[in-house]
PDB file of C-alpha atoms in Angstrom:
ATOM      1  CA  MET A   1       9.711 106.800  -9.475  1.00 44.00           C
ATOM      2  CA  THR A   2      12.163 109.280 -10.894  1.00 44.00           C
ATOM      3  CA  SER A   3      12.957 109.499 -14.562  1.00 45.00           C
ATOM      4  CA  THR A   4      15.980 110.349 -16.621  1.00 47.00           C
ATOM      5  CA  GLU A   5      16.065 113.509 -18.695  1.00 44.00           C
ATOM      6  CA  ASP A   6      13.482 113.887 -21.459  1.00 45.00           C
ATOM      7  CA  THR A   7      15.912 114.925 -24.201  1.00 39.00           C
ATOM      8  CA  PRO A   8      17.007 111.901 -26.235  1.00 44.00           C
ATOM      9  CA  ARG A   9      20.721 111.259 -26.493  1.00 45.00           C
ATOM     10  CA  THR A  10      22.155 111.056 -29.970  1.00 41.00           C
ATOM     11  CA  GLY A  11      25.541 109.709 -28.951  1.00 41.00           C
ATOM     12  CA  ALA A  12      27.343 112.492 -30.796  1.00 39.00           C
ATOM     13  CA  GLY A  13      30.182 113.860 -28.688  1.00 40.00           C
ATOM     14  CA  THR A  14      29.214 111.775 -25.680  1.00 65.00           C
ATOM     15  CA  ASN A  15      30.561 108.705 -23.925  1.00 84.00           C
ATOM     16  CA  ARG A  16      29.111 105.342 -24.806  1.00 95.00           C
ATOM     17  CA  LEU A  17      25.988 104.647 -22.793  1.00 98.00           C
ATOM     18  CA  ALA A  18      25.322 101.562 -20.674  1.00 98.00           C
ATOM     19  CA  LEU A  19      22.127 100.740 -18.801  1.00 98.00           C
ATOM     20  CA  VAL A  20      22.331  98.392 -15.821  1.00 98.00           C
ATOM     21  CA  THR A  21      19.333  97.085 -13.892  1.00 98.00           C
ATOM     22  CA  GLY A  22      19.652  95.999 -10.297  1.00 97.00           C
ATOM     23  CA  ALA A  23      22.438  98.551  -9.879  1.00 97.00           C
ATOM     24  CA  SER A  24      21.725  99.238  -6.207  1.00 94.00           C
ATOM     25  CA  SER A  25      23.878  96.352  -5.020  1.00 92.00           C
ATOM     26  CA  GLY A  26      25.723  93.160  -5.870  1.00 93.00           C
ATOM     27  CA  ILE A  27      26.547  92.233  -9.444  1.00 94.00           C
ATOM     28  CA  GLY A  28      24.586  95.146 -10.874  1.00 96.00           C
ATOM     29  CA  ARG A  29      26.439  97.692  -8.768  1.00 96.00           C
ATOM     30  CA  ALA A  30      29.745  96.055  -9.715  1.00 96.00           C
ATOM     31  CA  PHE A  31      28.824  96.311 -13.403  1.00 98.00           C
ATOM     32  CA  ALA A  32      27.825  99.966 -13.049  1.00 98.00           C
ATOM     33  CA  ARG A  33      31.023 100.834 -11.197  1.00 97.00           C
ATOM     34  CA  ARG A  34      33.234  98.989 -13.671  1.00 97.00           C
ATOM     35  CA  LEU A  35      31.599 100.566 -16.708  1.00 98.00           C
ATOM     36  CA  ALA A  36      31.641 104.065 -15.235  1.00 98.00           C
ATOM     37  CA  GLY A  37      35.280 103.553 -14.316  1.00 97.00           C
ATOM     38  CA  GLN A  38      35.981 102.656 -17.937  1.00 96.00           C
ATOM     39  CA  GLY A  39      34.427 105.921 -19.108  1.00 97.00           C
ATOM     40  CA  HIS A  40      30.895 104.837 -19.961  1.00 98.00           C
ATOM     41  CA  ASP A  41      27.951 106.986 -19.082  1.00 98.00           C
ATOM     42  CA  VAL A  42      25.597 104.779 -17.094  1.00 98.00           C
ATOM     43  CA  VAL A  43      21.867 104.700 -16.448  1.00 98.00           C
ATOM     44  CA  ALA A  44      21.767 102.932 -13.076  1.00 98.00           C
ATOM     45  CA  VAL A  45      18.393 101.302 -12.439  1.00 98.00           C
ATOM     46  CA  GLY A  46      17.289 100.142  -9.013  1.00 97.00           C
ATOM     47  CA  ARG A  47      14.696 100.494  -6.281  1.00 95.00           C
ATOM     48  CA  ARG A  48      16.861 102.220  -3.668  1.00 95.00           C
ATOM     49  CA  ALA A  49      17.364 105.864  -4.513  1.00 97.00           C
ATOM     50  CA  ASP A  50      19.962 106.449  -1.805  1.00 97.00           C
ATOM     51  CA  ARG A  51      22.187 103.653  -3.113  1.00 96.00           C
ATOM     52  CA  LEU A  52      21.916 104.958  -6.669  1.00 98.00           C
ATOM     53  CA  GLU A  53      22.758 108.505  -5.617  1.00 97.00           C
ATOM     54  CA  GLU A  54      25.818 107.237  -3.740  1.00 97.00           C
ATOM     55  CA  LEU A  55      26.900 105.392  -6.858  1.00 97.00           C
ATOM     56  CA  ALA A  56      26.492 108.494  -9.017  1.00 97.00           C
ATOM     57  CA  ALA A  57      28.567 110.569  -6.580  1.00 97.00           C
ATOM     58  CA  GLU A  58      31.515 108.170  -6.966  1.00 96.00           C
ATOM     59  CA  PHE A  59      32.036 109.125 -10.617  1.00 97.00           C
ATOM     60  CA  PRO A  60      32.060 112.895 -11.174  1.00 95.00           C
ATOM     61  CA  ASP A  61      33.868 112.573 -14.511  1.00 95.00           C
ATOM     62  CA  VAL A  62      31.112 110.592 -16.250  1.00 97.00           C
ATOM     63  CA  GLU A  63      27.344 110.788 -16.154  1.00 97.00           C
ATOM     64  CA  VAL A  64      25.799 108.184 -13.850  1.00 98.00           C
ATOM     65  CA  ARG A  65      22.065 108.788 -13.933  1.00 98.00           C
ATOM     66  CA  PRO A  66      19.938 107.128 -11.259  1.00 98.00           C
ATOM     67  CA  LEU A  67      16.642 105.716 -12.485  1.00 98.00           C
ATOM     68  CA  VAL A  68      14.473 104.521  -9.625  1.00 98.00           C
ATOM     69  CA  ALA A  69      12.197 101.814 -10.995  1.00 98.00           C
ATOM     70  CA  ASP A  70      10.537  98.728  -9.571  1.00 98.00           C
ATOM     71  CA  LEU A  71      10.806  96.035 -12.243  1.00 98.00           C
ATOM     72  CA  SER A  72       8.111  93.947 -10.583  1.00 97.00           C
ATOM     73  CA  THR A  73       5.616  96.521 -11.909  1.00 98.00           C
ATOM     74  CA  ALA A  74       4.461  97.399 -15.410  1.00 98.00           C
ATOM     75  CA  GLU A  75       5.226 101.058 -14.708  1.00 98.00           C
ATOM     76  CA  GLY A  76       8.814 100.273 -13.768  1.00 98.00           C
ATOM     77  CA  ILE A  77       9.406  98.049 -16.780  1.00 98.00           C
ATOM     78  CA  ASP A  78       7.909 100.627 -19.140  1.00 98.00           C
ATOM     79  CA  ALA A  79      10.070 103.428 -17.693  1.00 98.00           C
ATOM     80  CA  VAL A  80      13.277 101.486 -18.335  1.00 98.00           C
ATOM     81  CA  ALA A  81      12.141 100.215 -21.739  1.00 98.00           C
ATOM     82  CA  GLU A  82      11.381 103.807 -22.762  1.00 98.00           C
ATOM     83  CA  VAL A  83      14.960 104.855 -22.033  1.00 98.00           C
ATOM     84  CA  CYS A  84      16.275 101.903 -24.060  1.00 98.00           C
ATOM     85  CA  ALA A  85      14.034 102.755 -26.998  1.00 98.00           C
ATOM     86  CA  ARG A  86      14.756 106.505 -26.884  1.00 97.00           C
ATOM     87  CA  GLU A  87      18.481 106.594 -26.232  1.00 97.00           C
ATOM     88  CA  GLU A  88      21.510 105.027 -27.888  1.00 97.00           C
ATOM     89  CA  VAL A  89      22.187 102.373 -25.274  1.00 98.00           C
ATOM     90  CA  ASN A  90      25.334 100.569 -26.351  1.00 98.00           C
ATOM     91  CA  LEU A  91      25.390  97.997 -23.554  1.00 98.00           C
ATOM     92  CA  LEU A  92      22.355  96.672 -21.697  1.00 98.00           C
ATOM     93  CA  VAL A  93      22.878  94.605 -18.553  1.00 98.00           C
ATOM     94  CA  ASN A  94      19.693  92.903 -17.358  1.00 98.00           C
ATOM     95  CA  ASN A  95      20.719  92.017 -13.823  1.00 97.00           C
ATOM     96  CA  ALA A  96      17.797  92.823 -11.506  1.00 96.00           C
ATOM     97  CA  GLY A  97      16.548  89.834  -9.579  1.00 93.00           C
ATOM     98  CA  VAL A  98      14.775  88.361  -6.585  1.00 89.00           C
ATOM     99  CA  ALA A  99      15.152  84.870  -5.160  1.00 80.00           C
ATOM    100  CA  HIS A 100      12.111  83.580  -3.265  1.00 84.00           C
ATOM    101  CA  TYR A 101      13.559  80.118  -2.684  1.00 81.00           C
ATOM    102  CA  MET A 102      10.726  77.815  -1.631  1.00 83.00           C
ATOM    103  CA  PRO A 103       8.695  74.894  -2.993  1.00 87.00           C
ATOM    104  CA  LEU A 104       6.211  75.921  -5.658  1.00 91.00           C
ATOM    105  CA  ALA A 105       3.230  74.707  -3.627  1.00 92.00           C
ATOM    106  CA  GLU A 106       4.303  77.007  -0.779  1.00 91.00           C
ATOM    107  CA  LEU A 107       5.339  79.991  -2.890  1.00 93.00           C
ATOM    108  CA  PRO A 108       2.858  82.826  -2.292  1.00 95.00           C
ATOM    109  CA  ALA A 109       1.184  84.029  -5.464  1.00 96.00           C
ATOM    110  CA  ASP A 110       2.548  87.558  -5.101  1.00 96.00           C
ATOM    111  CA  LYS A 111       6.117  86.287  -4.739  1.00 95.00           C
ATOM    112  CA  ALA A 112       5.739  83.962  -7.732  1.00 96.00           C
ATOM    113  CA  ARG A 113       4.398  86.848  -9.792  1.00 97.00           C
ATOM    114  CA  GLU A 114       7.225  89.140  -8.667  1.00 97.00           C
ATOM    115  CA  LEU A 115       9.891  86.577  -9.514  1.00 96.00           C
ATOM    116  CA  VAL A 116       8.557  85.834 -12.987  1.00 97.00           C
ATOM    117  CA  THR A 117       7.993  89.520 -13.711  1.00 98.00           C
ATOM    118  CA  VAL A 118      11.486  90.611 -12.641  1.00 98.00           C
ATOM    119  CA  LYS A 119      13.457  87.742 -14.204  1.00 97.00           C
ATOM    120  CA  VAL A 120      11.336  86.930 -17.298  1.00 98.00           C
ATOM    121  CA  LEU A 121       9.007  89.747 -18.301  1.00 98.00           C
ATOM    122  CA  ALA A 122      11.290  92.670 -17.422  1.00 98.00           C
ATOM    123  CA  PRO A 123      14.408  91.504 -19.300  1.00 98.00           C
ATOM    124  CA  THR A 124      12.275  90.431 -22.241  1.00 98.00           C
ATOM    125  CA  MET A 125      10.557  93.794 -22.633  1.00 98.00           C
ATOM    126  CA  ILE A 126      13.644  95.878 -21.866  1.00 98.00           C
ATOM    127  CA  THR A 127      15.772  93.886 -24.326  1.00 98.00           C
ATOM    128  CA  ARG A 128      13.048  94.192 -26.948  1.00 98.00           C
ATOM    129  CA  ALA A 129      13.169  97.964 -26.565  1.00 98.00           C
ATOM    130  CA  ALA A 130      16.954  98.105 -26.864  1.00 98.00           C
ATOM    131  CA  VAL A 131      17.863  95.668 -29.626  1.00 98.00           C
ATOM    132  CA  ALA A 132      16.009  97.345 -32.489  1.00 96.00           C
ATOM    133  CA  GLY A 133      18.151 100.458 -32.161  1.00 97.00           C
ATOM    134  CA  MET A 134      21.307  98.421 -31.666  1.00 98.00           C
ATOM    135  CA  ARG A 135      20.540  96.431 -34.812  1.00 98.00           C
ATOM    136  CA  ASP A 136      19.867  99.582 -36.823  1.00 97.00           C
ATOM    137  CA  ARG A 137      23.134 101.145 -35.627  1.00 97.00           C
ATOM    138  CA  GLY A 138      25.040  97.940 -36.329  1.00 98.00           C
ATOM    139  CA  GLU A 139      26.515  97.626 -32.840  1.00 97.00           C
ATOM    140  CA  GLY A 140      25.645  96.965 -29.225  1.00 98.00           C
ATOM    141  CA  ALA A 141      25.531  94.210 -26.641  1.00 98.00           C
ATOM    142  CA  VAL A 142      23.110  92.682 -24.176  1.00 98.00           C
ATOM    143  CA  ILE A 143      24.170  90.773 -21.071  1.00 98.00           C
ATOM    144  CA  ASN A 144      21.409  88.843 -19.322  1.00 98.00           C
ATOM    145  CA  VAL A 145      22.466  87.811 -15.827  1.00 98.00           C
ATOM    146  CA  ALA A 146      21.165  84.337 -14.989  1.00 97.00           C
ATOM    147  CA  GLY A 147      23.045  81.674 -13.020  1.00 95.00           C
ATOM    148  CA  MET A 148      24.246  78.084 -13.083  1.00 93.00           C
ATOM    149  CA  ILE A 149      20.972  77.074 -11.385  1.00 92.00           C
ATOM    150  CA  ALA A 150      19.527  77.401 -14.906  1.00 93.00           C
ATOM    151  CA  PHE A 151      21.150  74.013 -15.599  1.00 93.00           C
ATOM    152  CA  SER A 152      20.004  72.386 -12.341  1.00 91.00           C
ATOM    153  CA  GLY A 153      16.606  71.107 -13.458  1.00 90.00           C
ATOM    154  CA  PRO A 154      17.608  67.417 -13.466  1.00 89.00           C
ATOM    155  CA  ALA A 155      19.103  67.644  -9.955  1.00 87.00           C
ATOM    156  CA  PRO A 156      17.398  65.464  -7.299  1.00 84.00           C
ATOM    157  CA  HIS A 157      15.653  66.988  -4.297  1.00 79.00           C
ATOM    158  CA  SER A 158      18.596  66.171  -2.040  1.00 75.00           C
ATOM    159  CA  GLN A 159      20.822  68.525  -4.046  1.00 72.00           C
ATOM    160  CA  LEU A 160      18.697  71.500  -5.024  1.00 65.00           C
ATOM    161  CA  PRO A 161      15.213  71.547  -3.548  1.00 61.00           C
ATOM    162  CA  ARG A 162      12.858  74.521  -3.250  1.00 72.00           C
ATOM    163  CA  ARG A 163      13.796  76.425  -6.412  1.00 85.00           C
ATOM    164  CA  ALA A 164      11.439  75.382  -9.199  1.00 91.00           C
ATOM    165  CA  VAL A 165      10.288  78.838 -10.285  1.00 93.00           C
ATOM    166  CA  TYR A 166      13.661  80.493  -9.714  1.00 93.00           C
ATOM    167  CA  ALA A 167      15.470  77.837 -11.773  1.00 93.00           C
ATOM    168  CA  GLY A 168      12.833  78.140 -14.483  1.00 95.00           C
ATOM    169  CA  THR A 169      13.284  81.891 -14.825  1.00 96.00           C
ATOM    170  CA  LEU A 170      17.038  81.521 -15.232  1.00 96.00           C
ATOM    171  CA  ALA A 171      16.568  78.761 -17.808  1.00 97.00           C
ATOM    172  CA  HIS A 172      14.343  81.173 -19.736  1.00 98.00           C
ATOM    173  CA  LEU A 173      17.182  83.694 -19.846  1.00 98.00           C
ATOM    174  CA  VAL A 174      19.573  81.071 -21.197  1.00 98.00           C
ATOM    175  CA  ALA A 175      17.226  79.941 -23.985  1.00 98.00           C
ATOM    176  CA  MET A 176      16.152  83.482 -24.860  1.00 98.00           C
ATOM    177  CA  SER A 177      19.751  84.697 -25.051  1.00 98.00           C
ATOM    178  CA  GLN A 178      20.826  81.797 -27.257  1.00 98.00           C
ATOM    179  CA  ALA A 179      17.892  82.235 -29.625  1.00 98.00           C
ATOM    180  CA  LEU A 180      18.268  86.027 -29.714  1.00 98.00           C
ATOM    181  CA  SER A 181      21.973  85.719 -30.465  1.00 98.00           C
ATOM    182  CA  ALA A 182      21.088  83.588 -33.482  1.00 98.00           C
ATOM    183  CA  GLU A 183      18.410  86.071 -34.571  1.00 98.00           C
ATOM    184  CA  LEU A 184      20.942  88.908 -34.482  1.00 98.00           C
ATOM    185  CA  GLU A 185      23.759  87.052 -36.205  1.00 97.00           C
ATOM    186  CA  GLY A 186      25.543  89.336 -38.646  1.00 97.00           C
ATOM    187  CA  THR A 187      24.027  92.544 -37.270  1.00 98.00           C
ATOM    188  CA  GLY A 188      26.960  93.563 -35.054  1.00 98.00           C
ATOM    189  CA  VAL A 189      24.890  93.072 -31.896  1.00 98.00           C
ATOM    190  CA  LYS A 190      26.190  90.596 -29.298  1.00 98.00           C
ATOM    191  CA  VAL A 191      24.072  88.725 -26.765  1.00 98.00           C
ATOM    192  CA  GLU A 192      25.424  86.930 -23.724  1.00 98.00           C
ATOM    193  CA  VAL A 193      23.826  85.156 -20.810  1.00 98.00           C
ATOM    194  CA  LEU A 194      26.030  85.333 -17.730  1.00 98.00           C
ATOM    195  CA  CYS A 195      25.729  82.302 -15.440  1.00 96.00           C
ATOM    196  CA  PRO A 196      27.725  82.580 -12.212  1.00 94.00           C
ATOM    197  CA  GLY A 197      27.470  80.154  -9.354  1.00 90.00           C
ATOM    198  CA  VAL A 198      27.138  81.390  -5.792  1.00 85.00           C
ATOM    199  CA  VAL A 199      28.276  85.024  -5.543  1.00 74.00           C
ATOM    200  CA  ALA A 200      29.192  87.030  -2.446  1.00 66.00           C
ATOM    201  CA  THR A 201      26.432  89.667  -2.483  1.00 60.00           C
ATOM    202  CA  GLU A 202      23.434  90.667  -0.360  1.00 57.00           C
ATOM    203  CA  PHE A 203      21.188  88.514  -2.565  1.00 56.00           C
ATOM    204  CA  HIS A 204      20.884  85.524  -0.225  1.00 52.00           C
ATOM    205  CA  GLU A 205      20.933  87.603   2.936  1.00 57.00           C
ATOM    206  CA  ARG A 206      17.768  89.391   1.835  1.00 58.00           C
ATOM    207  CA  GLN A 207      16.110  85.963   1.659  1.00 57.00           C
ATOM    208  CA  GLY A 208      17.284  85.037   5.166  1.00 57.00           C
ATOM    209  CA  ILE A 209      19.751  82.449   3.831  1.00 58.00           C
ATOM    210  CA  ASP A 210      23.139  82.197   5.554  1.00 54.00           C
ATOM    211  CA  MET A 211      25.804  81.532   2.924  1.00 57.00           C
ATOM    212  CA  SER A 212      28.758  82.672   5.016  1.00 62.00           C
ATOM    213  CA  VAL A 213      30.437  79.254   5.078  1.00 60.00           C
ATOM    214  CA  VAL A 214      29.924  78.589   1.352  1.00 61.00           C
ATOM    215  CA  PRO A 215      32.829  79.436  -1.009  1.00 67.00           C
ATOM    216  CA  ARG A 216      31.620  82.286  -3.204  1.00 71.00           C
ATOM    217  CA  MET A 217      32.884  84.224  -6.195  1.00 90.00           C
ATOM    218  CA  THR A 218      33.135  88.002  -5.932  1.00 93.00           C
ATOM    219  CA  ALA A 219      30.802  90.245  -7.891  1.00 93.00           C
ATOM    220  CA  ASP A 220      33.848  91.922  -9.453  1.00 94.00           C
ATOM    221  CA  ASP A 221      35.068  88.593 -10.810  1.00 93.00           C
ATOM    222  CA  VAL A 222      31.621  87.944 -12.309  1.00 96.00           C
ATOM    223  CA  VAL A 223      31.786  91.305 -14.076  1.00 97.00           C
ATOM    224  CA  THR A 224      35.294  90.574 -15.346  1.00 97.00           C
ATOM    225  CA  ALA A 225      34.077  87.281 -16.804  1.00 96.00           C
ATOM    226  CA  GLY A 226      30.990  88.837 -18.352  1.00 98.00           C
ATOM    227  CA  LEU A 227      32.884  91.592 -20.153  1.00 98.00           C
ATOM    228  CA  ARG A 228      35.678  89.260 -21.244  1.00 98.00           C
ATOM    229  CA  GLY A 229      33.078  86.754 -22.427  1.00 98.00           C
ATOM    230  CA  LEU A 230      31.674  89.381 -24.769  1.00 97.00           C
ATOM    231  CA  GLU A 231      35.143  89.901 -26.205  1.00 97.00           C
ATOM    232  CA  LEU A 232      35.512  86.139 -26.693  1.00 97.00           C
ATOM    233  CA  GLY A 233      32.131  85.900 -28.414  1.00 97.00           C
ATOM    234  CA  GLU A 234      30.646  83.623 -25.762  1.00 98.00           C
ATOM    235  CA  VAL A 235      26.864  83.416 -25.778  1.00 98.00           C
ATOM    236  CA  VAL A 236      26.820  81.452 -22.525  1.00 98.00           C
ATOM    237  CA  CYS A 237      29.399  82.735 -20.045  1.00 97.00           C
ATOM    238  CA  ALA A 238      29.982  80.540 -16.982  1.00 97.00           C
ATOM    239  CA  PRO A 239      32.591  82.332 -14.855  1.00 96.00           C
ATOM    240  CA  GLY A 240      33.337  79.364 -12.593  1.00 94.00           C
ATOM    241  CA  VAL A 241      33.456  76.593 -15.220  1.00 94.00           C
ATOM    242  CA  GLU A 242      37.023  75.950 -16.395  1.00 95.00           C
ATOM    243  CA  ASP A 243      36.176  73.181 -18.875  1.00 96.00           C
ATOM    244  CA  THR A 244      33.864  74.781 -21.429  1.00 95.00           C
ATOM    245  CA  SER A 245      33.520  71.451 -23.245  1.00 96.00           C
ATOM    246  CA  LEU A 246      31.013  70.545 -20.528  1.00 96.00           C
ATOM    247  CA  LEU A 247      28.762  73.388 -21.647  1.00 95.00           C
ATOM    248  CA  ASP A 248      29.313  72.487 -25.290  1.00 96.00           C
ATOM    249  CA  ALA A 249      28.184  68.929 -24.496  1.00 97.00           C
ATOM    250  CA  VAL A 250      24.969  70.226 -22.932  1.00 96.00           C
ATOM    251  CA  PHE A 251      24.145  72.318 -25.973  1.00 96.00           C
ATOM    252  CA  ARG A 252      25.039  69.540 -28.428  1.00 97.00           C
ATOM    253  CA  ALA A 253      22.684  67.251 -26.520  1.00 97.00           C
ATOM    254  CA  ASP A 254      19.953  69.899 -26.657  1.00 96.00           C
ATOM    255  CA  LEU A 255      20.286  70.164 -30.436  1.00 96.00           C
ATOM    256  CA  ALA A 256      20.514  66.399 -30.860  1.00 97.00           C
ATOM    257  CA  ALA A 257      17.249  65.907 -28.985  1.00 96.00           C
ATOM    258  CA  PHE A 258      15.637  68.757 -30.923  1.00 96.00           C
ATOM    259  CA  GLY A 259      16.775  67.301 -34.231  1.00 96.00           C
ATOM    260  CA  ALA A 260      15.743  63.737 -33.362  1.00 97.00           C
ATOM    261  CA  GLN A 261      12.038  64.477 -33.206  1.00 95.00           C
ATOM    262  CA  SER A 262       9.723  62.749 -35.645  1.00 95.00           C
ATOM    263  CA  PRO A 263       6.046  63.061 -36.613  1.00 95.00           C
ATOM    264  CA  GLU A 264       5.725  59.382 -35.679  1.00 95.00           C
ATOM    265  CA  LEU A 265       4.851  58.412 -32.126  1.00 95.00           C
ATOM    266  CA  ALA A 266       7.892  57.031 -30.313  1.00 95.00           C
ATOM    267  CA  GLY A 267       7.780  53.291 -29.779  1.00 93.00           C
ATOM    268  CA  ARG A 268       7.641  53.461 -25.988  1.00 93.00           C
ATOM    269  CA  TYR A 269       4.287  55.259 -26.162  1.00 94.00           C
ATOM    270  CA  ARG A 270       2.547  52.823 -28.472  1.00 92.00           C
ATOM    271  CA  THR A 271       0.040  50.448 -26.967  1.00 85.00           C
ATOM    272  CA  ARG A 272       0.779  46.772 -27.479  1.00 71.00           C
TER     273      ARG A 272
END
């Protein structure tokens, strides 16, 4: 693992700093390229040093610093969290991910652990390290990259089988982002969870899944939606959903069910 420089950044006389995980490819690389192109300095986190070095070489006019870290390990998570705690990160993009699509009973323990660590533990700990400084400075933003599969829990087996743990990790990101946004209300810090559908990246190919005949959104379009969603104040950004009232209905139903609870046992559970 390589590290960024030891001297903390103060932000004085420098470009605004973004940190993007999963920047080696796909949505993360698209975020890093877009932000660097807009004049941000970028800490680009990933596991493939060669890809990160290539990315850095594309932008000689800003500082793109490769940080090689494996977010399925405690060491990797701690290395990234340390940068977020030490430096004035203005925008954090938690994008790193793995798929491991298979039924839970067949999911090897190491793959289950990797998936939960990368998509639940890593963004939780990295965000925790970043938001305190953002709150104290009165500005900043966090984008957690999830996906529309976060809303697929009620789907029958015929529609979306083999994804119990993966769907659960994305649902965690949705709930965490919504709750964190409420916690930070009035502080100047924005939180968004970005939920694309199927995206044209290497993500599925690395799992041996052929998606070539499936209509897919580009990673660049996902980035456009995510950054515009921040401007619009969206907490849940769904790039492919035109009718946002559908999302509003989901969240109203969530709150209605939450608010309808009672200390009394519901009638259907009472013995007769």
